Amino acid sequence: MYIVVVFFFVFGCAFRATTQAPARAKIAVSAEPVSSSSSSSSSTLADPGLRRLLLSSVATRIDEEYGDDDVSKNLRTVARLEAEAAEARLGLLVEAVPDLNPRHAVVLARLAAWFNATVRPVATWKPPRVKEKGDAVLEDLVAHLLEKYPDVPAGLRSAPWLAGDADEERVAYRFSRAYESVGRGDKSARDALRDLAGIDGLTKKAAAAFCQQPADEKGPLPALRRAQCEALGLPSWVADSVCRARCARFFAGDERFFSHEALPWIARHATDLEGPHVVTLAVDFFEEMRRADPKYSTSGRTPKTVAAAMDTYALTTVDFADDEPFLPNPRGLRPMFKTGATIPRGTVVAVPYDDPRNGGRGPYRVGAGTDRGAIPSNLRVEEIRSLKRLIYEGTQLDNCLENRRDSQIKYLLRARNRVSSFWSFTISGDSDDSMPKHILLLEVWHLHDGNIVRQAEGPRPRTLPSPEAWYWMQVWCEANDVDWTTWGIYSRLDQIRPCDPL
């Protein structure tokens, strides 16, 4: 069992918890007794906004700490106990810092949810005498709770303050736990950072550079990326470009690859790339290629040899501002990127419903010697990681996602709860002026006993996948151990429409 979705009600509010990351440590539900009156607890969570913040932080901790182990079977009980204990701790924190603004509320909710035991109790803290309270008072409280030793890097101190979406919440959690271990004296800053990035994912020089940096207003992860660039002697404009890449928002899938291959490649070829935006593109491109193929390497590649693939990647990458991001699928399903892809000679594709009995033209002979799938093309299968990107896909296919709010909400809820992931299939020719065609939108359900295809649709008015799209769907599914035989189509088919070769 790789994913558990739990819904229960705590203090009248629905709480969601899913498992994703490998288990790193069992959560001690009551590391030390917490004394708090029931009146304090009830008044603390009288504010619905504060309640949501607390439960969101508890959910992040559950996600990060529990993996595919026996304790997951009792996740409902664990989550309830965690929420109750966190509420009691939050009551004490709010009493200590009663004048809350929204930013401070986030920090207090995280302190309550993420740390069962602290270096010192809240009760022994005395607020500093400052003219303007602002952040200084809360910063002093955080240091009181987490720092036995004061030599904590500024980048780690910024972790509990990081604001943002679910990706940033996870980054904040991981860096906050590193902050705790350094503040307690359990680990050196270098060891704590290397644990974050994987033991081989961070060089000694980069860790030292991070410890010397001031806090980055965008959070600890951009600061770490700048430190990695500094350790390689990269100029500031390159570091700025790297910090605009996705790896500055969340940890790369393979930190060792990023640190030892992707970033050194950028260091060697930055001056050969056409400006800062291409540096950002290259970083994202390499990370995507590594996700698609764990054996992918930058060794032996030059800007010239990856230019065409990067152009295709850029054309099929769409990002939106002010968007709701989705967390990555919980099963480790990988994207796919193929250049010069063709379908093997002699392949026969049978698209369901597309047969003479229903007025269709299948089965189809595809591949070399036919007009379908014989011309080398660039194929990309990309996980859709945000709401607007999902709606954009619906626009390209002219389906119900484009303008039907009920469909958008239905898919959004499934993505939020990570019971589904959505995948975009695009294909383009090898010529420079060939624009990508959106050929398939695939929904995969993540069930207890495996991953299955829920639905797969091509562009309207046909809606049925084309023979080429159906073939590549099978290839991707088999590479990721997804059962495609469960496929269904949920749009109305008045007739089986023909489709031109791609």
Coordinates of C-alpha atoms in Angstrom, one line a residue:
M1 CA 0.0 0.0 0.0
Y2 CA 1.7 3.2 -1.2
I3 CA -1.0 5.7 -0.6
V4 CA -3.6 6.1 2.2
V5 CA -6.3 8.8 2.0
V6 CA -7.9 9.4 5.3
F7 CA -10.9 11.7 5.9
F8 CA -12.1 12.4 9.4
F9 CA -13.4 15.3 11.4
V10 CA -11.4 17.0 14.1
F11 CA -13.0 19.9 15.9
G12 CA -15.7 20.1 13.2
C13 CA -13.1 20.4 10.3
A14 CA -12.3 17.8 7.7
F15 CA -8.7 16.7 7.8
R16 CA -6.9 15.0 5.0
A17 CA -3.7 13.0 5.3
T18 CA -1.9 11.0 2.6
T19 CA 1.3 9.1 2.7
Q20 CA 4.0 9.7 0.1
A21 CA 7.6 10.0 1.4
P22 CA 9.5 6.9 2.6
A23 CA 9.3 6.6 6.4
R24 CA 12.2 8.4 8.1
A25 CA 11.1 8.2 11.7
K26 CA 8.2 7.1 13.7
I27 CA 6.2 10.1 15.1
A28 CA 6.2 10.1 18.9
V29 CA 2.7 11.3 19.5
S30 CA 3.5 12.5 23.0
A31 CA 7.2 13.0 23.4
E32 CA 6.6 15.0 26.6
P33 CA 3.5 15.8 28.5
V34 CA 1.7 19.0 27.5
S35 CA -0.3 20.7 30.1
S36 CA -3.1 22.8 28.8
S37 CA -6.6 23.6 30.0
S38 CA -9.6 22.5 28.0
S39 CA -10.8 26.1 27.8
S40 CA -7.5 27.2 26.3
S41 CA -7.7 24.5 23.7
S42 CA -11.3 25.3 22.7
S43 CA -10.6 29.0 22.5
T44 CA -7.4 28.4 20.4
L45 CA -9.4 26.7 17.7
A46 CA -12.3 29.0 17.8
D47 CA -10.7 30.8 14.8
P48 CA -11.5 28.7 11.7
G49 CA -8.5 30.1 9.9
L50 CA -6.1 29.1 12.7
R51 CA -7.7 25.7 12.8
R52 CA -7.1 25.2 9.1
L53 CA -3.5 26.2 9.4
L54 CA -2.9 23.8 12.2
L55 CA -4.5 20.8 10.5
S56 CA -2.7 21.6 7.3
S57 CA 0.6 21.5 9.1
V58 CA -0.3 18.3 10.8
A59 CA -1.2 16.8 7.4
T60 CA 2.2 17.9 6.1
R61 CA 4.0 16.1 9.0
I62 CA 2.0 13.0 8.4
D63 CA 2.8 13.0 4.7
E64 CA 6.5 13.5 5.3
E65 CA 7.0 11.1 8.2
Y66 CA 4.9 8.1 7.3
G67 CA 5.5 5.8 4.4
D68 CA 4.6 2.3 3.3
D69 CA 4.8 0.6 6.8
D70 CA 2.6 -1.0 9.3
V71 CA 1.8 2.1 11.2
S72 CA 0.0 3.5 8.1
K73 CA -2.8 1.0 8.8
N74 CA -3.6 3.0 11.9
L75 CA -3.2 6.4 10.3
R76 CA -6.7 7.6 11.3
T77 CA -5.8 7.1 15.0
V78 CA -2.4 8.6 14.6
A79 CA -3.7 11.7 12.8
R80 CA -6.4 12.3 15.4
L81 CA -3.9 12.0 18.3
E82 CA -1.4 14.3 16.4
A83 CA -4.1 16.9 15.9
E84 CA -5.2 16.8 19.5
A85 CA -1.7 17.1 20.8
A86 CA -0.9 19.9 18.4
E87 CA -4.0 21.8 19.4
A88 CA -2.9 21.7 23.1
R89 CA 0.6 23.0 22.1
L90 CA -0.9 25.7 20.0
G91 CA -3.0 26.9 22.9
L92 CA 0.1 27.6 24.9
L93 CA 1.8 29.3 22.0
V94 CA -1.2 31.6 21.4
E95 CA -1.3 32.5 25.1
A96 CA 2.4 33.5 24.8
V97 CA 2.0 35.6 21.7
P98 CA -1.7 36.8 21.7
D99 CA -1.3 39.5 19.1
L100 CA -1.3 37.4 15.9
N101 CA -1.1 38.5 12.3
P102 CA -1.7 36.0 9.5
R103 CA 2.1 35.5 9.0
H104 CA 2.7 34.8 12.7
A105 CA -0.3 32.4 12.8
V106 CA 1.4 30.2 10.2
V107 CA 4.6 30.0 12.2
L108 CA 2.8 29.2 15.5
A109 CA 0.7 26.5 13.8
R110 CA 3.9 24.9 12.4
L111 CA 5.6 25.0 15.7
A112 CA 2.6 23.3 17.4
A113 CA 2.2 20.6 14.6
W114 CA 5.8 19.8 13.8
F115 CA 7.6 19.7 17.2
N116 CA 6.4 17.5 20.0
A117 CA 9.3 18.4 22.3
T118 CA 11.3 21.6 22.4
V119 CA 14.6 22.7 23.9
R120 CA 12.8 24.8 26.4
P121 CA 9.2 25.0 27.5
V122 CA 7.0 27.9 26.4
A123 CA 6.3 28.9 30.0
T124 CA 9.9 29.9 30.6
W125 CA 10.0 32.4 27.7
K126 CA 10.1 36.1 28.5
P127 CA 9.2 38.4 25.6
P128 CA 12.0 40.7 24.6
R129 CA 11.6 44.4 25.3
V130 CA 11.4 46.0 21.8
K131 CA 9.8 49.2 20.6
E132 CA 8.1 47.5 17.6
K133 CA 7.1 44.0 18.3
G134 CA 6.6 42.8 14.7
D135 CA 8.5 39.7 13.8
A136 CA 11.3 40.2 16.4
V137 CA 9.1 38.9 19.3
L138 CA 8.2 35.7 17.5
E139 CA 11.7 35.2 16.2
D140 CA 12.8 35.3 19.8
L141 CA 10.2 32.7 20.8
V142 CA 11.2 30.4 18.0
A143 CA 14.9 30.6 19.0
H144 CA 13.9 30.0 22.7
L145 CA 12.0 26.8 21.7
L146 CA 14.4 25.4 19.1
E147 CA 17.9 26.6 19.8
K148 CA 20.1 25.2 22.6
Y149 CA 23.1 26.5 20.6
P150 CA 22.8 29.8 18.9
D151 CA 25.1 29.2 15.9
V152 CA 22.3 28.3 13.5
P153 CA 22.6 29.4 9.9
A154 CA 20.2 32.3 8.9
G155 CA 18.8 30.1 6.1
L156 CA 17.6 27.5 8.5
R157 CA 16.1 30.1 10.8
S158 CA 14.0 31.3 7.9
A159 CA 12.4 27.9 7.4
P160 CA 9.3 28.2 9.7
W161 CA 8.4 31.5 8.1
L162 CA 8.3 30.2 4.5
A163 CA 4.9 31.0 3.0
G164 CA 3.4 29.4 -0.1
D165 CA 1.6 26.4 -1.5
A166 CA 1.9 22.7 -0.7
D167 CA 5.3 22.4 -2.2
E168 CA 6.7 25.3 -0.1
E169 CA 5.0 23.8 3.0
R170 CA 7.0 20.6 2.5
V171 CA 10.2 22.6 2.0
A172 CA 9.5 24.5 5.2
Y173 CA 8.9 21.3 7.1
R174 CA 12.2 19.7 6.0
F175 CA 14.3 22.7 6.6
S176 CA 12.5 23.3 10.0
R177 CA 13.4 19.8 11.1
A178 CA 17.0 20.5 10.0
Y179 CA 16.8 23.8 12.0
E180 CA 15.7 21.8 15.1
S181 CA 18.5 19.2 14.8
V182 CA 21.2 21.9 14.5
G183 CA 19.7 24.0 17.2
R184 CA 19.7 21.1 19.6
G185 CA 23.2 20.2 18.7
D186 CA 22.3 16.8 17.4
K187 CA 23.9 17.5 14.0
S188 CA 26.2 19.9 12.4
A189 CA 24.7 22.3 9.8
R190 CA 26.5 20.4 7.1
D191 CA 25.2 17.0 8.1
A192 CA 21.7 18.3 8.5
L193 CA 21.8 19.9 5.1
R194 CA 23.2 16.8 3.5
D195 CA 20.5 14.7 5.1
L196 CA 18.0 17.1 3.4
A197 CA 19.5 16.7 0.0
G198 CA 20.6 13.1 0.3
I199 CA 24.0 12.2 1.6
D200 CA 25.6 12.5 -1.9
G201 CA 23.4 15.4 -3.0
L202 CA 25.4 18.3 -1.4
T203 CA 29.1 19.0 -1.4
K204 CA 31.0 20.2 1.6
K205 CA 31.8 23.5 -0.1
A206 CA 28.1 24.1 -0.9
A207 CA 27.1 23.4 2.7
A208 CA 29.7 25.8 3.9
A209 CA 28.5 28.5 1.5
F210 CA 24.9 28.1 2.7
C211 CA 26.0 28.6 6.3
Q212 CA 27.6 31.9 5.5
Q213 CA 24.7 33.3 3.5
P214 CA 22.1 35.7 4.9
A215 CA 18.5 34.5 4.9
D216 CA 16.9 34.6 1.4
E217 CA 13.5 36.4 1.3
K218 CA 12.2 33.6 -1.0
G219 CA 13.1 30.9 1.5
P220 CA 15.8 28.4 2.4
L221 CA 15.7 26.3 -0.7
P222 CA 16.6 29.2 -3.1
A223 CA 19.4 30.1 -0.6
L224 CA 20.7 26.5 -0.8
R225 CA 20.6 26.7 -4.7
R226 CA 22.6 29.9 -4.6
A227 CA 25.1 28.3 -2.3
Q228 CA 25.5 25.4 -4.7
C229 CA 26.1 27.8 -7.5
E230 CA 28.6 29.8 -5.4
A231 CA 30.5 26.6 -4.6
L232 CA 31.0 26.0 -8.3
G233 CA 32.1 29.6 -8.9
L234 CA 29.1 30.5 -11.0
P235 CA 28.4 34.3 -11.5
S236 CA 25.3 35.8 -9.9
W237 CA 23.3 36.0 -13.1
V238 CA 23.5 32.2 -13.4
A239 CA 22.5 31.7 -9.8
D240 CA 19.5 34.0 -10.4
S241 CA 18.6 31.8 -13.4
V242 CA 18.9 28.6 -11.4
C243 CA 16.7 30.1 -8.7
R244 CA 13.9 30.7 -11.3
A245 CA 13.8 27.0 -12.1
R246 CA 11.5 24.5 -10.4
C247 CA 14.3 23.1 -8.3
A248 CA 14.2 26.3 -6.3
R249 CA 10.6 25.7 -5.3
F250 CA 10.9 22.0 -4.3
F251 CA 13.6 19.4 -3.9
A252 CA 14.7 17.8 -7.2
G253 CA 13.7 14.2 -7.7
D254 CA 17.4 13.2 -7.7
E255 CA 19.5 15.7 -5.7
R256 CA 22.7 13.9 -6.4
F257 CA 22.1 14.2 -10.2
F258 CA 21.3 17.9 -9.7
S259 CA 24.4 18.6 -7.6
H260 CA 26.9 16.4 -9.4
E261 CA 25.7 16.5 -13.1
A262 CA 23.1 19.1 -14.0
L263 CA 24.7 22.0 -12.1
P264 CA 28.3 21.3 -13.2
W265 CA 27.0 21.0 -16.8
I266 CA 25.5 24.5 -16.4
A267 CA 28.8 25.7 -15.0
R268 CA 30.7 24.4 -18.1
H269 CA 28.3 25.7 -20.7
A270 CA 26.5 28.8 -19.2
T271 CA 28.3 31.2 -21.5
D272 CA 27.3 29.1 -24.5
L273 CA 23.6 29.2 -23.6
E274 CA 21.5 32.0 -25.1
G275 CA 20.8 34.1 -22.0
P276 CA 19.4 33.6 -18.5
H277 CA 16.1 32.1 -19.6
V278 CA 17.9 29.3 -21.4
V279 CA 19.8 28.5 -18.2
T280 CA 16.5 28.2 -16.4
L281 CA 15.1 26.0 -19.2
A282 CA 18.2 23.7 -19.1
V283 CA 17.9 23.1 -15.4
D284 CA 14.2 22.2 -15.7
F285 CA 14.9 20.1 -18.8
F286 CA 17.6 18.0 -17.1
E287 CA 15.4 17.5 -14.0
E288 CA 12.5 16.3 -16.2
M289 CA 14.8 14.0 -18.2
R290 CA 16.1 12.4 -15.1
R291 CA 12.6 11.8 -13.8
A292 CA 11.7 10.2 -17.1
D293 CA 14.9 8.0 -17.1
P294 CA 16.8 7.3 -13.9
K295 CA 19.9 6.4 -16.1
Y296 CA 19.8 9.8 -17.9
S297 CA 23.2 11.6 -17.7
T298 CA 24.5 15.0 -18.9
S299 CA 27.9 13.3 -19.6
G300 CA 28.9 13.9 -23.2
R301 CA 26.1 16.3 -24.0
T302 CA 26.6 19.8 -25.2
P303 CA 24.3 22.7 -25.8
K304 CA 24.2 21.8 -29.5
T305 CA 23.3 18.2 -28.9
V306 CA 20.4 19.0 -26.5
A307 CA 19.2 22.1 -28.3
A308 CA 16.4 20.3 -30.3
A309 CA 15.1 18.4 -27.4
M310 CA 15.2 21.5 -25.2
D311 CA 13.2 23.4 -27.8
T312 CA 10.6 20.6 -27.9
Y313 CA 10.5 20.6 -24.1
A314 CA 10.0 24.4 -24.0
L315 CA 7.2 24.3 -26.6
T316 CA 5.3 21.8 -24.5
T317 CA 5.9 23.4 -21.1
V318 CA 3.2 25.8 -20.0
D319 CA 3.2 27.6 -16.6
F320 CA 0.8 30.0 -15.1
A321 CA 1.1 32.7 -12.5
D322 CA -1.4 32.7 -9.5
D323 CA -2.1 29.0 -9.9
E324 CA -3.0 26.1 -7.6
P325 CA -0.2 23.6 -7.9
F326 CA -0.7 19.8 -7.5
L327 CA 1.6 17.6 -5.6
P328 CA 3.4 15.0 -7.7
N329 CA 1.8 11.6 -8.1
P330 CA 2.3 9.4 -5.0
R331 CA 3.4 6.3 -6.9
G332 CA 6.6 7.5 -8.6
L333 CA 5.1 7.3 -12.1
R334 CA 7.6 8.9 -14.5
P335 CA 7.2 11.2 -17.4
M336 CA 8.4 10.2 -20.9
F337 CA 10.4 12.1 -23.5
K338 CA 11.4 10.6 -26.8
T339 CA 13.0 12.3 -29.8
G340 CA 12.9 10.7 -33.2
A341 CA 10.2 8.3 -32.0
T342 CA 8.6 5.9 -34.4
I343 CA 6.1 3.0 -34.1
P344 CA 7.6 -0.4 -35.0
R345 CA 6.8 -1.9 -38.4
G346 CA 3.9 -4.4 -38.4
T347 CA 2.1 -2.9 -35.3
V348 CA -1.6 -3.2 -35.3
V349 CA -3.7 -0.9 -33.0
A350 CA -7.3 -1.6 -32.0
V351 CA -8.9 1.5 -30.4
P352 CA -12.0 0.4 -28.4
Y353 CA -15.3 1.2 -30.2
D354 CA -13.4 2.2 -33.4
D355 CA -14.3 -0.8 -35.5
P356 CA -16.7 -1.6 -38.4
R357 CA -19.5 -2.7 -36.1
N358 CA -19.7 0.8 -34.6
G359 CA -19.0 2.6 -37.9
G360 CA -15.3 2.9 -37.2
R361 CA -12.3 2.1 -39.4
G362 CA -10.1 0.1 -37.0
P363 CA -8.1 -1.9 -36.4
Y364 CA -5.2 0.2 -37.8
R365 CA -1.9 -0.9 -39.2
V366 CA 0.7 1.6 -38.0
G367 CA 4.4 2.1 -38.1
A368 CA 7.0 1.9 -40.9
G369 CA 5.3 1.4 -44.3
T370 CA 2.1 3.2 -43.3
D371 CA 1.1 6.8 -42.9
R372 CA 0.8 6.5 -39.1
G373 CA 3.7 6.6 -36.8
A374 CA 6.4 6.1 -39.4
I375 CA 7.9 9.6 -39.5
P376 CA 10.3 10.3 -36.6
S377 CA 8.6 12.6 -34.1
N378 CA 9.2 14.1 -30.7
L379 CA 6.9 12.6 -28.0
R380 CA 6.4 14.0 -24.5
V381 CA 4.3 12.6 -21.7
E382 CA 4.1 15.2 -18.9
E383 CA 2.5 15.1 -15.5
I384 CA 0.0 18.0 -15.1
R385 CA 1.0 19.8 -11.9
S386 CA -1.5 22.6 -11.5
L387 CA -5.2 23.5 -11.9
K388 CA -4.7 26.1 -14.7
R389 CA -2.5 23.7 -16.6
L390 CA -5.2 21.1 -16.4
I391 CA -7.8 23.6 -17.7
Y392 CA -5.4 24.6 -20.4
E393 CA -5.2 21.0 -21.5
G394 CA -8.9 20.9 -21.7
T395 CA -8.8 24.0 -24.0
Q396 CA -6.3 22.3 -26.3
L397 CA -8.6 19.2 -26.6
D398 CA -11.8 21.2 -26.5
N399 CA -13.3 19.1 -23.8
C400 CA -15.4 19.6 -20.7
L401 CA -12.4 20.9 -18.7
E402 CA -12.4 24.1 -20.8
N403 CA -15.6 25.6 -19.5
R404 CA -17.5 23.2 -17.2
R405 CA -17.0 24.2 -13.6
D406 CA -18.5 20.9 -12.3
S407 CA -15.9 18.9 -14.2
Q408 CA -13.1 21.2 -13.0
I409 CA -14.1 20.8 -9.4
K410 CA -14.4 17.1 -9.7
Y411 CA -10.9 16.7 -11.1
L412 CA -9.5 19.3 -8.7
L413 CA -10.7 17.3 -5.7
R414 CA -9.2 14.1 -7.0
A415 CA -5.9 15.8 -7.6
R416 CA -5.8 17.5 -4.2
N417 CA -6.4 14.2 -2.5
R418 CA -3.9 12.5 -4.8
V419 CA -6.2 9.7 -5.7
S420 CA -5.7 10.7 -9.3
S421 CA -2.9 12.1 -11.5
F422 CA -3.3 13.6 -14.9
W423 CA -0.9 13.2 -17.9
S424 CA -0.6 15.2 -21.1
F425 CA 0.6 13.5 -24.3
T426 CA 2.0 15.8 -27.0
I427 CA 3.7 15.0 -30.3
S428 CA 5.6 17.2 -32.7
G429 CA 7.7 16.8 -35.9
D430 CA 11.5 17.1 -36.1
S431 CA 11.4 20.3 -38.1
D432 CA 12.0 23.7 -36.4
D433 CA 8.6 25.1 -37.3
S434 CA 6.6 22.0 -36.1
M435 CA 4.3 22.9 -33.3
P436 CA 3.3 20.3 -30.7
K437 CA -0.1 18.6 -31.0
H438 CA -2.0 17.7 -27.9
I439 CA -3.1 14.1 -28.6
L440 CA -4.3 12.7 -25.3
L441 CA -5.3 13.5 -21.7
L442 CA -4.9 10.6 -19.4
E443 CA -6.2 10.2 -15.9
V444 CA -4.6 7.5 -13.7
W445 CA -6.3 6.3 -10.5
H446 CA -4.0 5.3 -7.6
L447 CA -5.8 2.4 -5.9
H448 CA -4.6 0.2 -3.0
D449 CA -3.9 -2.6 -5.3
G450 CA -2.2 -0.7 -8.2
N451 CA -2.5 2.1 -10.7
I452 CA -5.2 2.0 -13.4
V453 CA -6.3 4.1 -16.3
R454 CA -9.6 5.8 -15.4
Q455 CA -10.1 7.7 -18.7
A456 CA -8.2 8.8 -21.7
E457 CA -9.5 11.2 -24.3
G458 CA -8.2 12.8 -27.4
P459 CA -9.3 16.1 -29.1
R460 CA -12.9 16.7 -30.0
P461 CA -14.9 16.2 -32.1
R462 CA -13.5 12.6 -32.3
T463 CA -12.8 12.3 -28.5
L464 CA -11.6 8.8 -28.9
P465 CA -7.8 8.6 -28.9
S466 CA -6.2 8.3 -32.3
P467 CA -4.4 5.1 -33.2
E468 CA -1.0 6.7 -32.6
A469 CA -2.1 8.2 -29.2
W470 CA -3.5 4.8 -28.2
Y471 CA -0.2 3.1 -29.0
W472 CA 1.9 5.6 -27.1
M473 CA -0.5 5.4 -24.1
Q474 CA 0.1 1.7 -23.9
V475 CA 3.9 2.2 -24.1
W476 CA 3.8 4.7 -21.3
C477 CA 1.5 2.6 -19.1
E478 CA 3.6 -0.5 -19.5
A479 CA 6.8 1.4 -18.7
N480 CA 5.1 2.6 -15.4
D481 CA 3.2 -0.6 -14.5
V482 CA -0.2 1.1 -15.1
D483 CA -3.1 -1.1 -16.1
W484 CA -4.5 0.5 -19.2
T485 CA -7.2 -2.2 -19.8
T486 CA -9.5 -0.5 -17.3
W487 CA -9.8 2.4 -19.7
G488 CA -13.1 4.1 -20.2
I489 CA -14.5 7.1 -22.0
Y490 CA -17.0 9.4 -20.2
S491 CA -18.0 11.8 -23.0
R492 CA -20.9 11.0 -25.2
L493 CA -20.1 9.4 -28.6
D494 CA -22.7 10.1 -31.2
Q495 CA -20.6 8.5 -33.9
I496 CA -17.1 7.2 -34.4
R497 CA -15.3 9.9 -36.3
P498 CA -12.3 9.3 -38.5
C499 CA -9.0 10.9 -37.7
D500 CA -6.1 12.0 -39.9
P501 CA -2.6 10.6 -39.3
L502 CA -0.6 12.7 -36.8

